[in-house]
GROMACS .gro file of C-alpha atoms in nm:
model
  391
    1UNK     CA    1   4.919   1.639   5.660
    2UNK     CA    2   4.534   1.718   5.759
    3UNK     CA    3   4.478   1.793   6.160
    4UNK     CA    4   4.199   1.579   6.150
    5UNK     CA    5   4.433   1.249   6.111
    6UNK     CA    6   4.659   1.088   6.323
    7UNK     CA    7   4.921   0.872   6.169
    8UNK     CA    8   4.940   0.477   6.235
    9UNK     CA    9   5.049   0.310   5.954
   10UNK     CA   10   5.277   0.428   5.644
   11UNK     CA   11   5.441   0.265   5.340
   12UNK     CA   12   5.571   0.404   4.972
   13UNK     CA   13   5.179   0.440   4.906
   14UNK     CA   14   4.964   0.451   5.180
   15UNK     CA   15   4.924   0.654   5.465
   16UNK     CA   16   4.651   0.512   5.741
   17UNK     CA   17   4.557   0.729   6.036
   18UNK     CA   18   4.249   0.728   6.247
   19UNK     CA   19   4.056   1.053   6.227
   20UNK     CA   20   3.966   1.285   6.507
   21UNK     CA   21   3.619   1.364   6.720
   22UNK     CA   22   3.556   1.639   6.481
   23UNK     CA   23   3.588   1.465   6.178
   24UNK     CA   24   3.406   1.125   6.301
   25UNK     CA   25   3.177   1.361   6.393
   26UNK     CA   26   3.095   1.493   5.999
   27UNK     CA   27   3.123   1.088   5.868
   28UNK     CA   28   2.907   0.925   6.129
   29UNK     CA   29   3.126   0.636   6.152
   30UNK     CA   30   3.365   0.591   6.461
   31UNK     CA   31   3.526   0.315   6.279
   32UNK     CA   32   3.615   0.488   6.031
   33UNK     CA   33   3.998   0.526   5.861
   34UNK     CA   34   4.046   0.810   5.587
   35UNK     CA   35   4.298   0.680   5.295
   36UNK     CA   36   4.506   0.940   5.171
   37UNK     CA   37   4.682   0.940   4.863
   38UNK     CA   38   5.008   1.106   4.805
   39UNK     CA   39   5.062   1.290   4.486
   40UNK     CA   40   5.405   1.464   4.306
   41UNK     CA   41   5.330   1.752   4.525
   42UNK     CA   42   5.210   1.547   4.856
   43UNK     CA   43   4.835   1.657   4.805
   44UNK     CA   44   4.595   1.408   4.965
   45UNK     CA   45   4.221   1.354   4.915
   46UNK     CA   46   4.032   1.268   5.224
   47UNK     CA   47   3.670   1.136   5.128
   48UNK     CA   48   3.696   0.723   5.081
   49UNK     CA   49   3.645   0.499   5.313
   50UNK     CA   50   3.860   0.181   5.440
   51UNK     CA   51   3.829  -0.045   5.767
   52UNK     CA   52   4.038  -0.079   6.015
   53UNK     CA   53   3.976  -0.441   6.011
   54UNK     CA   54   4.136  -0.458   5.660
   55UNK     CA   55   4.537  -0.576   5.596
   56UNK     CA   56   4.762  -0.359   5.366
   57UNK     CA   57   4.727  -0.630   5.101
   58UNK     CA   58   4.424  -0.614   5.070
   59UNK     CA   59   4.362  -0.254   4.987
   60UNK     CA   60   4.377  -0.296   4.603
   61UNK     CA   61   4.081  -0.510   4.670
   62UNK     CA   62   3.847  -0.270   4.806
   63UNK     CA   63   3.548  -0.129   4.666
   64UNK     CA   64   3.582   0.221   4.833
   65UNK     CA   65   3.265   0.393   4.983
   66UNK     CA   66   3.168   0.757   4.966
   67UNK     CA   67   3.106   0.875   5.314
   68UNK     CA   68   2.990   1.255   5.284
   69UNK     CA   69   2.642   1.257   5.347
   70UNK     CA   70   2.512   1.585   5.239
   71UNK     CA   71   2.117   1.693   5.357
   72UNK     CA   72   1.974   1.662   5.054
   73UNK     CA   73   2.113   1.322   5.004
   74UNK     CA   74   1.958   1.204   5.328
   75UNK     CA   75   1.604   1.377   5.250
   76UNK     CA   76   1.657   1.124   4.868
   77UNK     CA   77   1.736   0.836   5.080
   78UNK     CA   78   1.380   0.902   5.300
   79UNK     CA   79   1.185   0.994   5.005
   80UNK     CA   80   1.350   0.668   4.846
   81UNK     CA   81   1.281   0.479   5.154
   82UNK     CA   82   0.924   0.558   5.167
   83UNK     CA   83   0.851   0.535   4.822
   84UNK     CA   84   0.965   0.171   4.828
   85UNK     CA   85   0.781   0.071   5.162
   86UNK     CA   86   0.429   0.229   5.022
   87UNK     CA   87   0.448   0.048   4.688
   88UNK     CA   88   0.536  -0.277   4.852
   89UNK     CA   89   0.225  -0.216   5.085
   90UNK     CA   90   0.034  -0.162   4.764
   91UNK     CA   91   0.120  -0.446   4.601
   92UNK     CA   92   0.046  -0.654   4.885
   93UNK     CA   93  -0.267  -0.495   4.885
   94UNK     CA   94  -0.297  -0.628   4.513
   95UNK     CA   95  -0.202  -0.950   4.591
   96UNK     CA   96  -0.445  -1.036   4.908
   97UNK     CA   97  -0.760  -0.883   4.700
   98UNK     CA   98  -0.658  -1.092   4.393
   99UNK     CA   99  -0.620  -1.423   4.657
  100UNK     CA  100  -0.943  -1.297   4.823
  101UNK     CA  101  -1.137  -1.263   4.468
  102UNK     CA  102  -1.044  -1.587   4.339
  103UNK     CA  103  -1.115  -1.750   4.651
  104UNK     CA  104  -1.461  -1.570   4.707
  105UNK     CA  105  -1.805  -1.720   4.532
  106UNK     CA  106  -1.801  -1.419   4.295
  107UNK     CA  107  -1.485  -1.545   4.124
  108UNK     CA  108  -1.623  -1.926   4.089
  109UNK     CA  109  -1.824  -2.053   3.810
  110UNK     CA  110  -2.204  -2.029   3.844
  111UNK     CA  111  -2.376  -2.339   3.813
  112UNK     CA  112  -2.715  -2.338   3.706
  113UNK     CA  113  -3.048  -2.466   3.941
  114UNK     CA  114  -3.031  -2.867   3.911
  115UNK     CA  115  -3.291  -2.928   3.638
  116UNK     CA  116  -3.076  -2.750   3.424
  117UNK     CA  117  -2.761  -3.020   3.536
  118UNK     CA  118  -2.771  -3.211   3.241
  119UNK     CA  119  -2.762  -2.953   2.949
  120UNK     CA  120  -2.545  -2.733   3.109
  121UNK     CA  121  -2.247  -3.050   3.190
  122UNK     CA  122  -2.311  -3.161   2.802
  123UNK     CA  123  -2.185  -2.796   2.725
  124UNK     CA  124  -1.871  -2.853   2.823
  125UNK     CA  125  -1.618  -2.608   2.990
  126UNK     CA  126  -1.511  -2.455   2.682
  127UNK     CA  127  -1.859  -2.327   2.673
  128UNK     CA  128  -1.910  -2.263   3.032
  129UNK     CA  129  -1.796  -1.884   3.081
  130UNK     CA  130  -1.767  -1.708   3.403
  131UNK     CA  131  -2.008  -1.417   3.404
  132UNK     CA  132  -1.773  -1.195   3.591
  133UNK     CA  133  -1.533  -1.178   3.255
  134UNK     CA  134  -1.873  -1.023   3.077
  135UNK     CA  135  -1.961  -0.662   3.093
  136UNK     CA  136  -2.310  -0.577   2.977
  137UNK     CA  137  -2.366  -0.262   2.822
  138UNK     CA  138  -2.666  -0.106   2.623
  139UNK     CA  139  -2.995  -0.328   2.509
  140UNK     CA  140  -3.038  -0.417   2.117
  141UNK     CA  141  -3.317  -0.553   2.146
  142UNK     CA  142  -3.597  -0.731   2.351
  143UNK     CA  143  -3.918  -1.012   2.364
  144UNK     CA  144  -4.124  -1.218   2.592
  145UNK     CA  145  -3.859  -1.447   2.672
  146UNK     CA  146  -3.542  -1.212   2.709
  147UNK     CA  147  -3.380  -0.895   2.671
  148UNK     CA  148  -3.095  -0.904   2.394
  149UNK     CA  149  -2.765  -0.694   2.498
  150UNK     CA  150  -2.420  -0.546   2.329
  151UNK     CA  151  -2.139  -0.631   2.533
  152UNK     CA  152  -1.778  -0.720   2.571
  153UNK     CA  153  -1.587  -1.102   2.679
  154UNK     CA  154  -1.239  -1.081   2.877
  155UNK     CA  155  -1.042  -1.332   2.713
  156UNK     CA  156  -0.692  -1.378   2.782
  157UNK     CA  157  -0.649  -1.000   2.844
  158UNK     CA  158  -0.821  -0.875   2.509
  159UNK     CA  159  -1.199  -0.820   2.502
  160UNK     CA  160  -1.437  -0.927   2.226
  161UNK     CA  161  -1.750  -0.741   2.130
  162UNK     CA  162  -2.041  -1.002   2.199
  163UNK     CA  163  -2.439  -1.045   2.205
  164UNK     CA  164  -2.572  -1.129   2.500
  165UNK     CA  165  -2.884  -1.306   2.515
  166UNK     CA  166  -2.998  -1.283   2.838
  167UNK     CA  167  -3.302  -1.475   2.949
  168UNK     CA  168  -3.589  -1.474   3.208
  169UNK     CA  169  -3.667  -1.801   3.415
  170UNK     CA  170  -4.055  -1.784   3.309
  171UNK     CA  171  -4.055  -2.182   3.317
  172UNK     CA  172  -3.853  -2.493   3.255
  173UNK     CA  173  -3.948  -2.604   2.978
  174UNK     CA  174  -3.873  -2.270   2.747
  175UNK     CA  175  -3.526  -2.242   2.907
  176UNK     CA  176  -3.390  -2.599   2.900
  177UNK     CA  177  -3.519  -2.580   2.496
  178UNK     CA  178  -3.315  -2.234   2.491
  179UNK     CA  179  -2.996  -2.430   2.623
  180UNK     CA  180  -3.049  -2.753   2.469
  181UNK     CA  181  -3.036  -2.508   2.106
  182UNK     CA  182  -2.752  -2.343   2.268
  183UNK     CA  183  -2.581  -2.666   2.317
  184UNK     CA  184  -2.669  -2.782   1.917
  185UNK     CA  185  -2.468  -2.453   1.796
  186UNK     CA  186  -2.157  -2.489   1.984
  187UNK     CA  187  -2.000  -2.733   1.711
  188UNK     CA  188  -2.064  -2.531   1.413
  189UNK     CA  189  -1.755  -2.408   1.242
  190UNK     CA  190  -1.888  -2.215   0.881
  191UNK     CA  191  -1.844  -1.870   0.756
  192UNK     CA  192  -2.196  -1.800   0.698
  193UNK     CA  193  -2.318  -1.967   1.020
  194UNK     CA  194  -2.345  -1.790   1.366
  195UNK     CA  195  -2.120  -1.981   1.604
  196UNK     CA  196  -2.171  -2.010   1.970
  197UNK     CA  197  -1.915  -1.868   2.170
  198UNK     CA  198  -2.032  -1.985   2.524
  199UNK     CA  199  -2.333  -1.987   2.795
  200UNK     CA  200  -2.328  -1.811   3.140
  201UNK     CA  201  -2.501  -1.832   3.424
  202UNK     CA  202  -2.540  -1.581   3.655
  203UNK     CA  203  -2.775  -1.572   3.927
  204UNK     CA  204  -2.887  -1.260   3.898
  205UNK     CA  205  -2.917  -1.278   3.500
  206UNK     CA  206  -3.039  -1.576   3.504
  207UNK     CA  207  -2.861  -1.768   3.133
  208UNK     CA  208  -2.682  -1.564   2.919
  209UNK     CA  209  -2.624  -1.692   2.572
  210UNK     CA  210  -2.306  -1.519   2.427
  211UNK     CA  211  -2.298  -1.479   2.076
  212UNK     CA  212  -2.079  -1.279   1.808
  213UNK     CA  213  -2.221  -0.944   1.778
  214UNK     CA  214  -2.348  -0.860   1.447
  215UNK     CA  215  -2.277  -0.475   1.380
  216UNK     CA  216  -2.555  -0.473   1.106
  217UNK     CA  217  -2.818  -0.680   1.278
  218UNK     CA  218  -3.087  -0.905   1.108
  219UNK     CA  219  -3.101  -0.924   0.767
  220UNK     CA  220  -3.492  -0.844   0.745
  221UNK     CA  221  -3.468  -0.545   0.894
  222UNK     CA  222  -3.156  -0.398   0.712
  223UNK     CA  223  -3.313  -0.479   0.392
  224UNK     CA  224  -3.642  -0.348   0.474
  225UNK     CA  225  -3.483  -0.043   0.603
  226UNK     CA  226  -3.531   0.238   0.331
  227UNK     CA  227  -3.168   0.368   0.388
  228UNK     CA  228  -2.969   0.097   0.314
  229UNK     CA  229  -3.173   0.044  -0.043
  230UNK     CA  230  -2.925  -0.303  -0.150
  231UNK     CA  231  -2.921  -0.388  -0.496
  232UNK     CA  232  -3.052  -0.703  -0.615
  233UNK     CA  233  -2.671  -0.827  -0.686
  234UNK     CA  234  -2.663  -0.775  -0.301
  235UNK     CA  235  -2.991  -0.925  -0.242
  236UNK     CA  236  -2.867  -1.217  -0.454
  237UNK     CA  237  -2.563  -1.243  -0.303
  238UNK     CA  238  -2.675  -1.299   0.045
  239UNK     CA  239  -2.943  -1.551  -0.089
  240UNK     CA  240  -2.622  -1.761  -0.205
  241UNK     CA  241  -2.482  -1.740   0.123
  242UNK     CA  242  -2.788  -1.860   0.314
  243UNK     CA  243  -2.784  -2.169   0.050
  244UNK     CA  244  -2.409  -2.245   0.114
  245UNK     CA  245  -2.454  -2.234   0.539
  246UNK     CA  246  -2.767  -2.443   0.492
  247UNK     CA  247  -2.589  -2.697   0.313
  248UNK     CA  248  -2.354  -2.706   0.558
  249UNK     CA  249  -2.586  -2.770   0.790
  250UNK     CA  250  -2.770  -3.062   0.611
  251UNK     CA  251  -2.463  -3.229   0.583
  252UNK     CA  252  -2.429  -3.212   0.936
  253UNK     CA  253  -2.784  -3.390   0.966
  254UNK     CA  254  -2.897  -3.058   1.120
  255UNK     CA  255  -3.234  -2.889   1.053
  256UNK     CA  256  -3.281  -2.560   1.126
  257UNK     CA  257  -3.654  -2.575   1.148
  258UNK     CA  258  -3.687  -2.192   1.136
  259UNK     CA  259  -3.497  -2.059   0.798
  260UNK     CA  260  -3.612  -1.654   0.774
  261UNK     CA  261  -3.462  -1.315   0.719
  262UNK     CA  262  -3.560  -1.238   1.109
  263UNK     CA  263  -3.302  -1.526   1.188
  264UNK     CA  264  -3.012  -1.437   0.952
  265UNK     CA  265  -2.722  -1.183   1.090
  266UNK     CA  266  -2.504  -0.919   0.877
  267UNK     CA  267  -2.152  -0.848   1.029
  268UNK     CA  268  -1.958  -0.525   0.970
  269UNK     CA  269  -1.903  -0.629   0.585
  270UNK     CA  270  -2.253  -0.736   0.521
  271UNK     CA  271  -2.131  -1.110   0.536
  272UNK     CA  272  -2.459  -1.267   0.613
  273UNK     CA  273  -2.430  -1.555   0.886
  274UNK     CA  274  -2.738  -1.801   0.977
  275UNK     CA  275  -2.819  -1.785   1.359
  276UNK     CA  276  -3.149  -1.853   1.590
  277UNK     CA  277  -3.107  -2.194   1.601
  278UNK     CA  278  -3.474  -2.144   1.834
  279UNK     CA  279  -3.277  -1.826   2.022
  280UNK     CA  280  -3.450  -1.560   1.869
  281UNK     CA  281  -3.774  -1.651   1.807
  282UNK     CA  282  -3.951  -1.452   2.062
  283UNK     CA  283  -3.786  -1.082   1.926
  284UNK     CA  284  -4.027  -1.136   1.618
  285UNK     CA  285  -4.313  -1.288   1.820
  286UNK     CA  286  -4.573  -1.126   1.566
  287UNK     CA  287  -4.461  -1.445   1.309
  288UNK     CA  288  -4.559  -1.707   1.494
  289UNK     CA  289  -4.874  -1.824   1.499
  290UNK     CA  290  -5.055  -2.042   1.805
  291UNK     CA  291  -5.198  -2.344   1.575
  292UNK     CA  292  -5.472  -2.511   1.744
  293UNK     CA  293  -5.477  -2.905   1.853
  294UNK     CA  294  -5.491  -3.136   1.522
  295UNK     CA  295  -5.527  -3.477   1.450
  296UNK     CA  296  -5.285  -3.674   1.207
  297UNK     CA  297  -5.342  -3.963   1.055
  298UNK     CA  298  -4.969  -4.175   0.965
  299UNK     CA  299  -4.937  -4.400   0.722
  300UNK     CA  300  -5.013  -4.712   0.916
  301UNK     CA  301  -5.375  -4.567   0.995
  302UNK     CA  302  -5.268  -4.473   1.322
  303UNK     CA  303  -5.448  -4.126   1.418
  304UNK     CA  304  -5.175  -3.862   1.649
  305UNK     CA  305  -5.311  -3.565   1.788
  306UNK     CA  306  -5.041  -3.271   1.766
  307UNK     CA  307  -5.090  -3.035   2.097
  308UNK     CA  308  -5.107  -2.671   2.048
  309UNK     CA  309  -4.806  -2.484   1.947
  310UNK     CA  310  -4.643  -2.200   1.796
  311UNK     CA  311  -4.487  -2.155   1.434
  312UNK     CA  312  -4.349  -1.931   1.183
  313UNK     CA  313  -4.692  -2.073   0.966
  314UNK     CA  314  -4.566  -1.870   0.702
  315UNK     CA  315  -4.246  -2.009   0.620
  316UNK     CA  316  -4.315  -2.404   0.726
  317UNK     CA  317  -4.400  -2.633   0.453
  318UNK     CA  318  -4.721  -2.787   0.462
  319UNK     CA  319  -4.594  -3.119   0.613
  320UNK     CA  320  -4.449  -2.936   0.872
  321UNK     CA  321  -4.780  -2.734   0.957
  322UNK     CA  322  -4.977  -3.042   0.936
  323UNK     CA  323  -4.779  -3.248   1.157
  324UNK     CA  324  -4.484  -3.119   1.287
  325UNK     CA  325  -4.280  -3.307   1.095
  326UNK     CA  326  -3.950  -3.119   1.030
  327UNK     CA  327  -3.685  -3.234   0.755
  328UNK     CA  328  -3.408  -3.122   0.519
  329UNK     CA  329  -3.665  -3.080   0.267
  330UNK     CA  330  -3.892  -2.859   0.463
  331UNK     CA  331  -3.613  -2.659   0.550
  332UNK     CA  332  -3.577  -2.635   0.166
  333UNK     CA  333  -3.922  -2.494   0.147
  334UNK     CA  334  -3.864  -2.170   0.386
  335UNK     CA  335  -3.523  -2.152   0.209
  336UNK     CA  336  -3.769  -2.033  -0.126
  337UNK     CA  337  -4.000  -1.799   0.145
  338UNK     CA  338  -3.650  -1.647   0.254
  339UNK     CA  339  -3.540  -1.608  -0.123
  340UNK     CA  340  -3.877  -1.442  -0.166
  341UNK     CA  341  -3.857  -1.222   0.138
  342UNK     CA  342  -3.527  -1.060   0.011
  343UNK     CA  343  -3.669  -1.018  -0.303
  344UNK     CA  344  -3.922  -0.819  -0.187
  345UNK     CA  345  -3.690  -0.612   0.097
  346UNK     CA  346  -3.818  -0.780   0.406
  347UNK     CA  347  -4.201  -0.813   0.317
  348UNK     CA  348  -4.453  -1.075   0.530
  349UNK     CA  349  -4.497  -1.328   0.297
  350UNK     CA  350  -4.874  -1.394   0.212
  351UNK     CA  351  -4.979  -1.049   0.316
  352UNK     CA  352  -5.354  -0.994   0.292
  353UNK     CA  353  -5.380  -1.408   0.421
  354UNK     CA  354  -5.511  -1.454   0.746
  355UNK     CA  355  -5.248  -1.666   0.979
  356UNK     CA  356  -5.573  -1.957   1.026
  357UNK     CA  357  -5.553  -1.959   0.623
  358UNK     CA  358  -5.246  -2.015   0.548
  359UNK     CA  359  -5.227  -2.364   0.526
  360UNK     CA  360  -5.555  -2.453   0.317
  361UNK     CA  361  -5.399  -2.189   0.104
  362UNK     CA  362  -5.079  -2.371   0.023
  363UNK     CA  363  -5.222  -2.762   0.057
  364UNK     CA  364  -5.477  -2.614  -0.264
  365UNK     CA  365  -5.111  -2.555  -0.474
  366UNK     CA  366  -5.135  -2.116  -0.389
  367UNK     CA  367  -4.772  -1.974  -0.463
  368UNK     CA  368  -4.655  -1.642  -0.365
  369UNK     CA  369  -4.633  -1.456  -0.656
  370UNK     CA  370  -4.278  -1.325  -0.807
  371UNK     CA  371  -4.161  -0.990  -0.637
  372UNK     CA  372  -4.169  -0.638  -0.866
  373UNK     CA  373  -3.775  -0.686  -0.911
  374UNK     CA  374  -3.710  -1.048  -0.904
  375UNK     CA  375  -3.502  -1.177  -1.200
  376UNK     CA  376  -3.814  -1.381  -1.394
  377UNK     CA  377  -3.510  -1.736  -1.363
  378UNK     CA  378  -3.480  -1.680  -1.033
  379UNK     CA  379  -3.827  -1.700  -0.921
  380UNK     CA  380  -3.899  -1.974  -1.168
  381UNK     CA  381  -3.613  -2.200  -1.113
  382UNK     CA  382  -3.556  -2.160  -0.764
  383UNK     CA  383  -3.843  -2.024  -0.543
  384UNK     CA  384  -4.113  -2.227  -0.773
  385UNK     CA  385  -3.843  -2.553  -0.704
  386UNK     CA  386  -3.832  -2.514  -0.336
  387UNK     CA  387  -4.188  -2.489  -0.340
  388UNK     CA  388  -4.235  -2.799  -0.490
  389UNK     CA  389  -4.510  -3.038  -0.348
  390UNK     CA  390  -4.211  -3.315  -0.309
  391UNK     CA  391  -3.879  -3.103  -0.273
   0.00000   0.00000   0.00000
């Protein structure tokens, strides 16, 4: 029998006694009873605790608790304590930034100025992105009407590697053309054809035109890049891949209006995709040419006069140059320039022909002549076809 307990309560397996000053003292607890068990020899433990509160019967119930607090266990429980209280600060923290972000202006979708309304609501919202999920990095490339940039979209916690076209607010007219184009592309669903994967608008950026980034680039200057030296399988190859996303496109009723190796995109296996769509135009400004005001005449005798403007003269056919008429078939006719072009690993077409020459050159029946390497069928039966007064 311990000193430190006095006696209250006894049967065959319990004793209960209340524990002195000196041992309330070491448990912190003045309500506090000590259990003690008696063994074959009448050893007792002393260390669990029951409450005086509790009835005999229901001891075999009782989840017994440790009472002997040591120092070190107290310095855990702070360290515990304080751990727990800091992170829930910090996630607190968390959660009032996260209310305050997507709350704020800088989480909400820019809208474009109003006279872009229109184009921008016939994108839809699958197409509207947020320009705070896209992180610009270094530029690719650059023109007179924007900068092109590599960069990455946050989608549903993965990030995509994306071009951004990026554009400056010189006028109205060039940038509701450069989203109405936009706007064409977002429905286009063919291996070989550069999709549109969505338009932001950020204030400070002004529109930003997200497409997939090509690792290779354009195809005219990989080909006319002496390193890469293709072979004229390859050259071939990507020639039949332009053909099958162009008749894609013509059965969609679509013309491109601008078919060239400066608009055509490798991706990391040299799979060549069509893009532009009028979004690139400006990077190879030195291939369009400003043709002067001309008068038409239709069929019904009725004289049009076409304003100034600026073409790729040297890939249009000559009913396009003449009068800005744009079909299928014409797009057939710089389908034979771009056959040409890889032919000849990325060449100007006509070189030595002045731009204001171009067009009295072809109306007099003047072909390009067949590239050192072409195959002698496929200038013949394709580039000689597409060049064909009626297509």
């Amino acid at each position: 029998m311990s000193n430190g307990c006095i006696p209250f309560n006894l049967t065959n397996t319990y004793l209960m006694c209340s524990l002195t000053k000196s041992v309330l003292n070491n448990t912190r607890d003045l309500e506090a009873n000590v259990e003690i068990r008696i063994g074959t020899n009448l050893t007792f433990l002393i260390g669990k605790i029951v409450f005086q509160n509790l009835t005999l019967s229901s001891l075999s119930g009782v989840s017994f608790i440790t009472r002997q607090f040591g120092l070190w266990t107290m310095i855990t429980l702070i360290i515990l304590s304080s751990i727990t209280i800091i992170s829930l600060i910090f996630l607190l923290v968390i959660i009032l930034r996260r209310y305050y972000f997507h709350s704020s202006g800088k989480y909400r979708q820019s809208v474009p100025p109003p006279y872009y309304h229109d184009v921008w609501c016939e994108l839809g919202k699958k197409w509207q992105i947020n320009p705070n999920f896209v992180k610009i990095a270094e530029k690719i490339g650059q023109g007179c009407f924007g900068d092109v940039y590599k960069g990455e979209l946050q989608q549903n916690d993965t990030s995509i590697e994306v071009a951004v076209k990026v554009l400056r607010d010189q006028n109205v007219g060039s940038m509701h053309e450069f989203l109405f184009e936009a706007n064409r592309m977002k429905d286009f669903s063919h291996p070989n054809i550069l999709s549109l994967i969505g338009v932001a608008w950020d204030p400070t950026r002004k529109a930003m035109v997200l497409l997939p980034y090509m690792k290779n680039g354009d195809l005219r200057s990989y080909i006319s890049n002496e390193k890469n030296r293709p072979t004229v399988r390859q050259l071939i190859t990507w020639g039949i891949e332009v053909a099958d996303g162009m008749d894609y496109l013509s059965s969609l009723k679509f013309v491109h209006r601008d078919l060239a190796t400066r608009n055509c995109m490798l991706d990391e296996n040299l799979a060549c995709r069509i893009s532009d769509f009028g979004l690139s135009r400006d990077v190879f400004d030195r291939d369009y040419y400003l043709v002067p005001r001309t008068t038409t005449k239709e069929k019904d005798g009725v004289c049009i006069q076409i304003p100034p403007r600026r073409l790729p003269i040297r890939w249009l056919s000559p009913e396009s140059i003449e009068s800005s008429r744009y079909t299928i078939q014409s797009d057939v006719w710089s389908y034979g320039i771009l056959l040409w072009e890889l032919l000849s690993r990325g060449k100007t077409p006509y070189p030595g022909i002045d731009n204001a020459d171009i067009f009295t050159y072809v109306k007099n029946g003047y072909r390009l002549p067949s590239p050192t390497y072409c195959p002698p069928l496929l200038y013949k039966s394709a580039m000689l076809v597409c060049w064909h007064v009626d297509p």
